[in-house]
Short mmCIF file of C-alpha atoms and ligand atoms in Angstrom, two decimals:
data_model
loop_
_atom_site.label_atom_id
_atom_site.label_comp_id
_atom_site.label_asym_id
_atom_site.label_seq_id
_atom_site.Cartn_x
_atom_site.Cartn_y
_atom_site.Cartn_z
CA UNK A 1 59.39 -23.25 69.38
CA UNK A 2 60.01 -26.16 66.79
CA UNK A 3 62.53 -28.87 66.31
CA UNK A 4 62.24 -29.83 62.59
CA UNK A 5 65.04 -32.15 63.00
CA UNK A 6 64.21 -34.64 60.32
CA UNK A 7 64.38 -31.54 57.55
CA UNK A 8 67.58 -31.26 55.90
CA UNK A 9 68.66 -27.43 57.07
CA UNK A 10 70.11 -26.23 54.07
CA UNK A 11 69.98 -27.20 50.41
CA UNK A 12 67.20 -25.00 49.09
CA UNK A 13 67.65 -26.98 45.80
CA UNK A 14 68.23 -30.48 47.20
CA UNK A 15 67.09 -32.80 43.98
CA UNK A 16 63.81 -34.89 45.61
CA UNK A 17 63.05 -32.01 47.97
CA UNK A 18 59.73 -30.97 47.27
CA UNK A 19 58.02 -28.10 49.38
CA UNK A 20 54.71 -27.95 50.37
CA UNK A 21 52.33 -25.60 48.60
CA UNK A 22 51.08 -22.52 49.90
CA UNK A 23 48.32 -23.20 51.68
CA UNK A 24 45.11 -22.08 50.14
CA UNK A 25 43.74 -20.82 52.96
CA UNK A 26 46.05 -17.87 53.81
CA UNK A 27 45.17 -14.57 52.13
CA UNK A 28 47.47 -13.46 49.66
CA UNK A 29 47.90 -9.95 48.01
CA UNK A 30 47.59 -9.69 43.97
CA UNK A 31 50.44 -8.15 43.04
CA UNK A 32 50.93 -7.11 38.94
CA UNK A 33 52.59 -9.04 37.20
CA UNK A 34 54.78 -7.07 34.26
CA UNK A 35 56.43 -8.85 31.64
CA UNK A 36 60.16 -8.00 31.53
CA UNK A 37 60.02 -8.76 27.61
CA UNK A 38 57.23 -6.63 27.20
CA UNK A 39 58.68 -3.75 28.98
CA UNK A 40 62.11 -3.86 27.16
CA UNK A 41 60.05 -3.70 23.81
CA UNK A 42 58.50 -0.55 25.32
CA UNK A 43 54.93 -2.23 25.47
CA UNK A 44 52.77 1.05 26.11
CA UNK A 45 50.28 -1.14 28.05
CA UNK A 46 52.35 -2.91 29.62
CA UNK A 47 54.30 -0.04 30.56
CA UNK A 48 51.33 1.56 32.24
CA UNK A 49 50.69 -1.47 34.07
CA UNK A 50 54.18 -1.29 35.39
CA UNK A 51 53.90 2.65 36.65
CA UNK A 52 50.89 2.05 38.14
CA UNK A 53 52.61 -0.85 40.49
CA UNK A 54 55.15 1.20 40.81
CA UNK A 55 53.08 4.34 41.80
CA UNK A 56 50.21 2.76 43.21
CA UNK A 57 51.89 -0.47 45.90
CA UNK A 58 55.77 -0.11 45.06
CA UNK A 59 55.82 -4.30 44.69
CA UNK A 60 55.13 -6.49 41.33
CA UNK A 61 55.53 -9.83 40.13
CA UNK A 62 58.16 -9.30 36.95
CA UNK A 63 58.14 -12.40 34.81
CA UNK A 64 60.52 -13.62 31.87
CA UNK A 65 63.19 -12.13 33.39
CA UNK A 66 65.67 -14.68 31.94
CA UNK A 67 67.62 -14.45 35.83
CA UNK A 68 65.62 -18.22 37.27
CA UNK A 69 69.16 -20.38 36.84
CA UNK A 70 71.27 -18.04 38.34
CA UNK A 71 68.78 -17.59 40.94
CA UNK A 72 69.69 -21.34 41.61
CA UNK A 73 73.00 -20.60 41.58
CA UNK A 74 72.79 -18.32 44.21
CA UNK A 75 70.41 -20.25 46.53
CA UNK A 76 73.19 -23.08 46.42
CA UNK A 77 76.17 -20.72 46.72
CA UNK A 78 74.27 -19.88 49.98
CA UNK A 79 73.75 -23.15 51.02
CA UNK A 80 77.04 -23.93 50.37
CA UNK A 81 78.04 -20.84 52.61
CA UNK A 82 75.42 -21.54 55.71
CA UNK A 83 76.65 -24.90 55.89
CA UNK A 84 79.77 -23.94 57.01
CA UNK A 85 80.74 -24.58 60.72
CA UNK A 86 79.63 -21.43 62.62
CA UNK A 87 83.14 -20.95 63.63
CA UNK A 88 84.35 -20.67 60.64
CA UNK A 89 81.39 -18.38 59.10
CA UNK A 90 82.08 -15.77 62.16
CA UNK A 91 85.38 -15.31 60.55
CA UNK A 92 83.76 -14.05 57.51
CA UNK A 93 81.63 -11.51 60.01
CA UNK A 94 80.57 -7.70 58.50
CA UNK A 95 82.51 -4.98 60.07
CA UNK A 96 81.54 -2.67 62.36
CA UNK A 97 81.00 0.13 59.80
CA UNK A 98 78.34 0.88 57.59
CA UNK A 99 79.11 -1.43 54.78
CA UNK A 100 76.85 -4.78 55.20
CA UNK A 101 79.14 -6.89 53.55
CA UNK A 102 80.01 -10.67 54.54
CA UNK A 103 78.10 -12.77 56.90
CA UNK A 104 75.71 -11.54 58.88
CA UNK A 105 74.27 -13.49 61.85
CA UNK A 106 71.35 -12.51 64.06
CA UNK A 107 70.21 -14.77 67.01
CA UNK A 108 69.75 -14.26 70.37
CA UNK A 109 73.45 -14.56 71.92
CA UNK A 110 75.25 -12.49 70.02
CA UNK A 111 72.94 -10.90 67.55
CA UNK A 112 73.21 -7.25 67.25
CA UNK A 113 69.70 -6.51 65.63
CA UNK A 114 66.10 -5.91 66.32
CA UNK A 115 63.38 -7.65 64.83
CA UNK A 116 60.88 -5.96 65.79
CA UNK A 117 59.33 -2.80 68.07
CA UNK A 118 60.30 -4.92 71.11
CA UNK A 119 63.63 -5.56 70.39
CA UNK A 120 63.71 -9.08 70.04
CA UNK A 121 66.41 -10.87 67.56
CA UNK A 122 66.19 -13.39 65.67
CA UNK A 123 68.56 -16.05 64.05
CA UNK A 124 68.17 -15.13 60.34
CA UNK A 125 71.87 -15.87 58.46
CA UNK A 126 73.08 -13.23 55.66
CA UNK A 127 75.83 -13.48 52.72
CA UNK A 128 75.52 -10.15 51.63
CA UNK A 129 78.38 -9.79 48.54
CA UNK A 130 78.85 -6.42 47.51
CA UNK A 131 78.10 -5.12 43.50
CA UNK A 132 81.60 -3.55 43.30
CA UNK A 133 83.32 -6.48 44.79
CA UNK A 134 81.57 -8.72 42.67
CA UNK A 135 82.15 -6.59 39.35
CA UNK A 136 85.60 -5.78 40.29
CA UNK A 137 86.28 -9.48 41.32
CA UNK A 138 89.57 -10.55 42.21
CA UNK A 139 90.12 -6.85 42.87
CA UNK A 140 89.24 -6.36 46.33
CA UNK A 141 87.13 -2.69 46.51
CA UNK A 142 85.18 -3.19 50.33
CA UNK A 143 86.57 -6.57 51.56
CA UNK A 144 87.19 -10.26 50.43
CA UNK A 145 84.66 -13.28 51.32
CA UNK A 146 85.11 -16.90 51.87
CA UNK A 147 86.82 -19.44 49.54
CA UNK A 148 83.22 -21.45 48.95
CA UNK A 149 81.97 -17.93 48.27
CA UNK A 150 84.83 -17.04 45.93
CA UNK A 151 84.57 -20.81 44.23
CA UNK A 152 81.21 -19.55 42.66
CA UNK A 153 82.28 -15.84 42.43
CA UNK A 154 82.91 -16.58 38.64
CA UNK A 155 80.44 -19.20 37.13
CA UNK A 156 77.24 -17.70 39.67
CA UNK A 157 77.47 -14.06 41.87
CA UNK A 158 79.50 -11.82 38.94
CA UNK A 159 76.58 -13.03 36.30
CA UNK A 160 73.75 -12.79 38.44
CA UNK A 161 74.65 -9.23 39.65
CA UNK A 162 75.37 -8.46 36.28
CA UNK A 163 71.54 -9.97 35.03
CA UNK A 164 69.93 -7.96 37.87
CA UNK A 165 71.80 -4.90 37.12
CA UNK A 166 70.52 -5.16 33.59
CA UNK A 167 66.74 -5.30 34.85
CA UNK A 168 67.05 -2.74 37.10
CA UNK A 169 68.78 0.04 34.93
CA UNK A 170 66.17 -1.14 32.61
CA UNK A 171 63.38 -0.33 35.04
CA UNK A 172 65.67 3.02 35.73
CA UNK A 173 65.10 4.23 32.01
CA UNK A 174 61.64 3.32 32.21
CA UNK A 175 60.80 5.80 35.24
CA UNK A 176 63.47 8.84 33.75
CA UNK A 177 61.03 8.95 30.81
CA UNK A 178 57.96 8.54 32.84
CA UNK A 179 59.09 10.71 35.06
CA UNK A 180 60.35 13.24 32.33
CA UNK A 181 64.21 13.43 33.17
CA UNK A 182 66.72 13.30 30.52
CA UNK A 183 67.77 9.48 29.78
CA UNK A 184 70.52 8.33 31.99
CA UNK A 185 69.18 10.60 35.03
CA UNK A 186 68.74 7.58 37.09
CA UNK A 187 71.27 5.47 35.65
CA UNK A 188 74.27 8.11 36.68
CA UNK A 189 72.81 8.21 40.59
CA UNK A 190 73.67 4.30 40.35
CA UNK A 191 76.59 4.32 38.60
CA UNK A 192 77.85 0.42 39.00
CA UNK A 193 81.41 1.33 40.12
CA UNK A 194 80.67 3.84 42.53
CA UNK A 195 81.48 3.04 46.28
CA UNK A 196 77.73 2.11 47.23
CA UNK A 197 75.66 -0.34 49.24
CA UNK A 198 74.43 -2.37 46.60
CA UNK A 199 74.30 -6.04 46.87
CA UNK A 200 73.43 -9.69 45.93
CA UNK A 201 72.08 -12.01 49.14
CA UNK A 202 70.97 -14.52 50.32
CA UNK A 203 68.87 -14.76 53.28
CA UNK A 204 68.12 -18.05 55.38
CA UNK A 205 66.18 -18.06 58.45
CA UNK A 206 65.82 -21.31 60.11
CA UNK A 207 61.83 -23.13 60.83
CA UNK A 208 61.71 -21.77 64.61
CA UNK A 209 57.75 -20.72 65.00
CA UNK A 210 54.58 -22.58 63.60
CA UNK A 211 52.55 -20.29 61.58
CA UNK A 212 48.46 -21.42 61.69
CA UNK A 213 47.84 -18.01 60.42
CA UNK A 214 45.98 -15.06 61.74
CA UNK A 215 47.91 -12.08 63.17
CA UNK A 216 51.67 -12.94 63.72
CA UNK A 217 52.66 -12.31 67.38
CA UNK A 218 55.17 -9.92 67.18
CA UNK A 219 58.13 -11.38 68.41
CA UNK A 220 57.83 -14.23 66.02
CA UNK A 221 58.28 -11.78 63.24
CA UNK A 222 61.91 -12.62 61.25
CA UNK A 223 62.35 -9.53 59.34
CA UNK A 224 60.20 -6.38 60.82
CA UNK A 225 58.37 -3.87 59.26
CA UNK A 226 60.38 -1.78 56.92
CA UNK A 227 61.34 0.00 53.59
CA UNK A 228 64.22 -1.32 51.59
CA UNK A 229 67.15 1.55 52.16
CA UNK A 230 68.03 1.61 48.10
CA UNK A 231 66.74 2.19 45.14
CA UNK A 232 65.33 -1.10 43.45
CA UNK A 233 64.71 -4.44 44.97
CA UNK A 234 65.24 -7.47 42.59
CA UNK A 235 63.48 -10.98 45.30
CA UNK A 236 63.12 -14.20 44.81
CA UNK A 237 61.13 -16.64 46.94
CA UNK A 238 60.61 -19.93 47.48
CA UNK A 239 58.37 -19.96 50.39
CA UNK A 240 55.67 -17.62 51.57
CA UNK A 241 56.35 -15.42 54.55
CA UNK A 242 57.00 -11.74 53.44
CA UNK A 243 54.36 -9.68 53.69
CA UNK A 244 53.12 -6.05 51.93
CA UNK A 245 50.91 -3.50 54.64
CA UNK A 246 49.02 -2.24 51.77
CA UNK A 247 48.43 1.76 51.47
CA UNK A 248 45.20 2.70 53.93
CA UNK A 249 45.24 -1.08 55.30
CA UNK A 250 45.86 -1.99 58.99
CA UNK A 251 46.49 -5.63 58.07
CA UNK A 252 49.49 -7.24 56.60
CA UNK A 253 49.21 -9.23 53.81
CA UNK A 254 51.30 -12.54 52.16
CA UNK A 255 52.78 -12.49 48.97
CA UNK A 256 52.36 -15.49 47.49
CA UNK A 257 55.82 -16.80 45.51
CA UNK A 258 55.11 -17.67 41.63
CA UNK A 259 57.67 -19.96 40.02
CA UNK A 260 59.77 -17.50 37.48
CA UNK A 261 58.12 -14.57 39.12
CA UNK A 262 60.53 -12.53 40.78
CA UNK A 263 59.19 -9.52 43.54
CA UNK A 264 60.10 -6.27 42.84
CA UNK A 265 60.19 -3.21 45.06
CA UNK A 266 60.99 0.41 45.38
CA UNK A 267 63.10 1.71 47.78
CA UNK A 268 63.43 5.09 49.90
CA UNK A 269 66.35 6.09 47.55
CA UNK A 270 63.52 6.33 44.47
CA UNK A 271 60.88 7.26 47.05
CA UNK A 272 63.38 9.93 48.04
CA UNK A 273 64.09 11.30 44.06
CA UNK A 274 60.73 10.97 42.77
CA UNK A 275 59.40 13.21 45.38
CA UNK A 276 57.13 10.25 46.71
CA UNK A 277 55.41 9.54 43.22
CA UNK A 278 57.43 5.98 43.19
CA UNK A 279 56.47 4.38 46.44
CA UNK A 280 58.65 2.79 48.99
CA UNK A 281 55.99 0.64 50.43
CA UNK A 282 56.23 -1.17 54.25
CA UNK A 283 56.76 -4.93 54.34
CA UNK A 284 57.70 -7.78 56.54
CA UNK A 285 59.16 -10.91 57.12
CA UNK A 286 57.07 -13.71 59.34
CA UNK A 287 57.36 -17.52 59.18
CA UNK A 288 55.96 -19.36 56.30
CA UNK A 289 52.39 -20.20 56.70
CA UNK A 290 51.04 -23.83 57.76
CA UNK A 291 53.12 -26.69 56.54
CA UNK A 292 56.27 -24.09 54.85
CA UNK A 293 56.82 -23.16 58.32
CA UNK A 294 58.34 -26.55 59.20
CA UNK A 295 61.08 -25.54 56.70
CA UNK A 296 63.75 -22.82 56.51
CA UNK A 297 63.07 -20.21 54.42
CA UNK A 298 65.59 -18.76 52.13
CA UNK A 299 65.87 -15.50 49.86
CA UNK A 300 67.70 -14.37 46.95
CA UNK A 301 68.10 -10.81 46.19
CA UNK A 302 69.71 -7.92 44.67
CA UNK A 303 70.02 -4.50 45.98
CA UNK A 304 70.82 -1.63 44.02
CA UNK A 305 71.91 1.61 45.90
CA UNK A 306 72.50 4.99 44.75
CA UNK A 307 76.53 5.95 45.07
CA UNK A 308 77.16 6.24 48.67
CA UNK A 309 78.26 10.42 47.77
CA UNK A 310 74.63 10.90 45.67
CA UNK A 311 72.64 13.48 47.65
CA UNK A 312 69.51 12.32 48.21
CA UNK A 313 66.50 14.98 47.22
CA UNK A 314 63.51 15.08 45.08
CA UNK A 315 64.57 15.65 41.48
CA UNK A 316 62.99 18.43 40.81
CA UNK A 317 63.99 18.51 37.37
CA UNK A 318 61.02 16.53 36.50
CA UNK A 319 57.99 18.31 35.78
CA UNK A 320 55.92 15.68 37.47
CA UNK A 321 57.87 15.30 40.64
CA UNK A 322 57.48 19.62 40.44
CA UNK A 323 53.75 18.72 40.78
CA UNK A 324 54.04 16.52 43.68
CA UNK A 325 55.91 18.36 45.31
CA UNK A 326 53.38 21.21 44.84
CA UNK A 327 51.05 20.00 46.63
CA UNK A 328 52.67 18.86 50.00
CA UNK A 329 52.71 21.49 52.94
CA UNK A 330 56.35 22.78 53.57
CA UNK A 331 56.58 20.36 56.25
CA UNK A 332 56.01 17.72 53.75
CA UNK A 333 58.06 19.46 50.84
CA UNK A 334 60.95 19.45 53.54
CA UNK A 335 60.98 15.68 53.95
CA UNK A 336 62.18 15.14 50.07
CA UNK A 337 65.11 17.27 51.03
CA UNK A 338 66.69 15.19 53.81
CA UNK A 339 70.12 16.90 53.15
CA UNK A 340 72.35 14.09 53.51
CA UNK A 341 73.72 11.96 51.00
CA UNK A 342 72.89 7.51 50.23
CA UNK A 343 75.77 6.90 52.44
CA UNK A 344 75.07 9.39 55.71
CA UNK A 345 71.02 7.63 55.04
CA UNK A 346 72.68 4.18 55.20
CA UNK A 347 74.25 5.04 58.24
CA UNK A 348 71.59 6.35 59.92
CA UNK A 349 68.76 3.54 58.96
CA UNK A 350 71.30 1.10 60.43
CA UNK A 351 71.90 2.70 63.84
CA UNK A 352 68.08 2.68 63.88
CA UNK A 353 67.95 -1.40 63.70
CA UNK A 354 70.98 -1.78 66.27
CA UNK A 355 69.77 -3.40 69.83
CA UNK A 356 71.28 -0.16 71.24
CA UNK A 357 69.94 2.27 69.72
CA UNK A 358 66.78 0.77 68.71
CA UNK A 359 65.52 0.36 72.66
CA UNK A 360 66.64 3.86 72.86
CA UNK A 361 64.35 5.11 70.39
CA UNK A 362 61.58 3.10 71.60
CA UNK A 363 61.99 4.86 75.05
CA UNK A 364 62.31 8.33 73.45
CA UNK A 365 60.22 8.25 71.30
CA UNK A 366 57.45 5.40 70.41
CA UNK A 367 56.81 6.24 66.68
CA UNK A 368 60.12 6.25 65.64
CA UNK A 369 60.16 2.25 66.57
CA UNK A 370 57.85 1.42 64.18
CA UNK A 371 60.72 2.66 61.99
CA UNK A 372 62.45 0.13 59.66
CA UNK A 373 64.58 -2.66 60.57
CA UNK A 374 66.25 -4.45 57.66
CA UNK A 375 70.03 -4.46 56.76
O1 AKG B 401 63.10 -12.44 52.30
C1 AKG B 401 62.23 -11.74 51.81
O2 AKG B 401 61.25 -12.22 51.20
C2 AKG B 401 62.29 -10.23 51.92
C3 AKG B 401 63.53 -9.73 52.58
C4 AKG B 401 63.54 -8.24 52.75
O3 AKG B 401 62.54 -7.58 52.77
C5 AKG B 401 64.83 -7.53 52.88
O4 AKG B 401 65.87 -8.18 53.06
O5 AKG B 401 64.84 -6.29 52.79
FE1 FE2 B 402 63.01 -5.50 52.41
#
């Protein structure tokens, strides 16, 4: 356990605060890195680049994304949100139902999630502000947020979630054609006023463990293995500390943050409708390695979700999904067909990371708890 008193706790963009480097001798995983400008021109190189990230590892690096300064927006909006007296941040608590909206707090008196297959919670903070809120803003569609949060609603949250959504239903129109479904296919499962559990975040866990590298004891894990529960994953990082098990490996490995690179990722949603051809790869939070770990580490992202009333099944419109599907067993076949829609999935992933539930599925059945555990 650490005490990093002397490190100021929350401005991620503090002018003067300058954080180490990632140390050179951690192992990273190269990632491809796809240029946004390049794909919107419809680059045929760069285009296969992209599928085969998309196919091959599920993460990339996407560059010139034009999103960095709204990115900084949302690290301070944040910031500006963590720093609020606990107290008053409860007030701003998610509900009880399946919506992950508000604040979020995990930690170990009152935090209702596992970390990892042993149960043990953490004390990573959440804003999580939903799309529709956001796009409907000062319309209230799931539930209203916090003054400091509502203060940057207009100048920060309602144009970044409107620059993500415009990369992502870009990325959408890429995959309909490479995946041979008429244009729009995508686009319509992820309509952007549907009720759904799409969302902009940001993520701050606190310096708690010292990371000298090697294999991460497992309680000191922040975020445990998982897959994303949506579609498309928009990140961006400041500090090392999430890390990609790549296909056939046994060992995790860092992703190492690249100024004006955001990390991309699929999610079981697109998993799910491209019959496994897109892959919804397993990943992981731990503390930043060597020096970073001394300092919290804070995300950005944006989550985009299918509607909450989309069925989710292999589309087998598309003649190459048809071929995938082809050549799975029936057992196999029957796992693209989960018969229940985004929002009963939603549910279900998030009984799986409650306390409750989760020691109950480590009892009953051991596999299961290596199961995902994000929000
Ligand atoms: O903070 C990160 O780098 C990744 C977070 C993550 O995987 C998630 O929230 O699903
Ligand atoms: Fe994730």
């Amino acid at each position: 356990m650490l005490g990093f008193h002397n490190i100021q706790e929350s401005s991620v963009n503090m002018p003067g605060l300058t954080l180490p480097p990632f140390p050179d001798n951690f192992p990273t995983h190269p990632l491809l890195v796809i240029d946004y400008g390049l794909l919107k021109a419809g680059d045929i190189k760069e285009i296969d680049k992209f599928w085969k990230a998309a196919t091959e590892l599920g993460f990339w690096y996407l560059k010139n994304h034009g999103a960095d300064e709204l990115v900084n927006g949302m690290f301070d909006t944040g910031a500006e949100m963590m720093d609020l007296p606990l107290e008053e941040k409860m007030k701003w608590l998610r509900g009880d139902g399946t919506e992950s909206f508000g604040y979020i707090f995990r930690c170990k008196p009152i935090g209702a999630y596992a970390t990892n297959e042993y149960g043990n919670p953490d004390n990573t903070e959440y804003l999580n502000v939903s799309r529709e809120d956001a796009l409907a803003y000062p319309e209230v569609v799931h539930r209203t947020y916090p003054p400091v949060v509502n203060a940057r609603m207009e100048s920060t949250i309602i144009p970044f979630v409107h620059k993500s959504i415009e990369v992502l239903d870009a990325i959408m129109t890429i995959f309909d054609r490479k995946l041979g479904l008429p244009e729009g296919t995508l686009a319509d499962l992820h309509a952007h006023m549907d009720r759904s559990g799409s969302d902009a975040r940001v993520i701050k866990s606190p310096p708690k463990y010292r990371n000298d590298g090697g294999p991460v004891d497992k309680d000191k894990v922040s975020i445990g293995a998982h897959t994303d529960f949506g579609s498309l994953t928009f990140l961006h990082n400041r500090l090392g500390g999430l890390q990609v098990l790549p296909p056939g490996s046994e060992d995790w490995h860092y992703v190492l943050p690249v100024p004006g690179h955001a990390i991309c990722n699929i999610g079981d949603s697109l998993g799910l409708f491209s019959g496994g051809v897109l892959r919804s790869n397993m990943h992981r939070v731990v503390p930043p390695p060597g020096p970073q770990s001394a300092y919290p580490r804070w995300s950005v992202a944006f989550f985009t979700r299918p509607g909450n009333d989309v069925k989710l099944r292999a589309l087998e419109e598309s003649p190459i999904v048809r071929e995938a599907l082809s050549r799975m067993s029936p057992e196999q076949r029957a796992k693209y067909f989960p018969n229940v829609t985004q929002g009963q999935w939603l549910a279900r992933r998030r009984d799986n990371v409650t306390l409750k539930n989760r020691k109950a599925s480590i009892h009953s059945n051991i596999k299961s708890s290596l199961d995902n555990f994000a929000l």
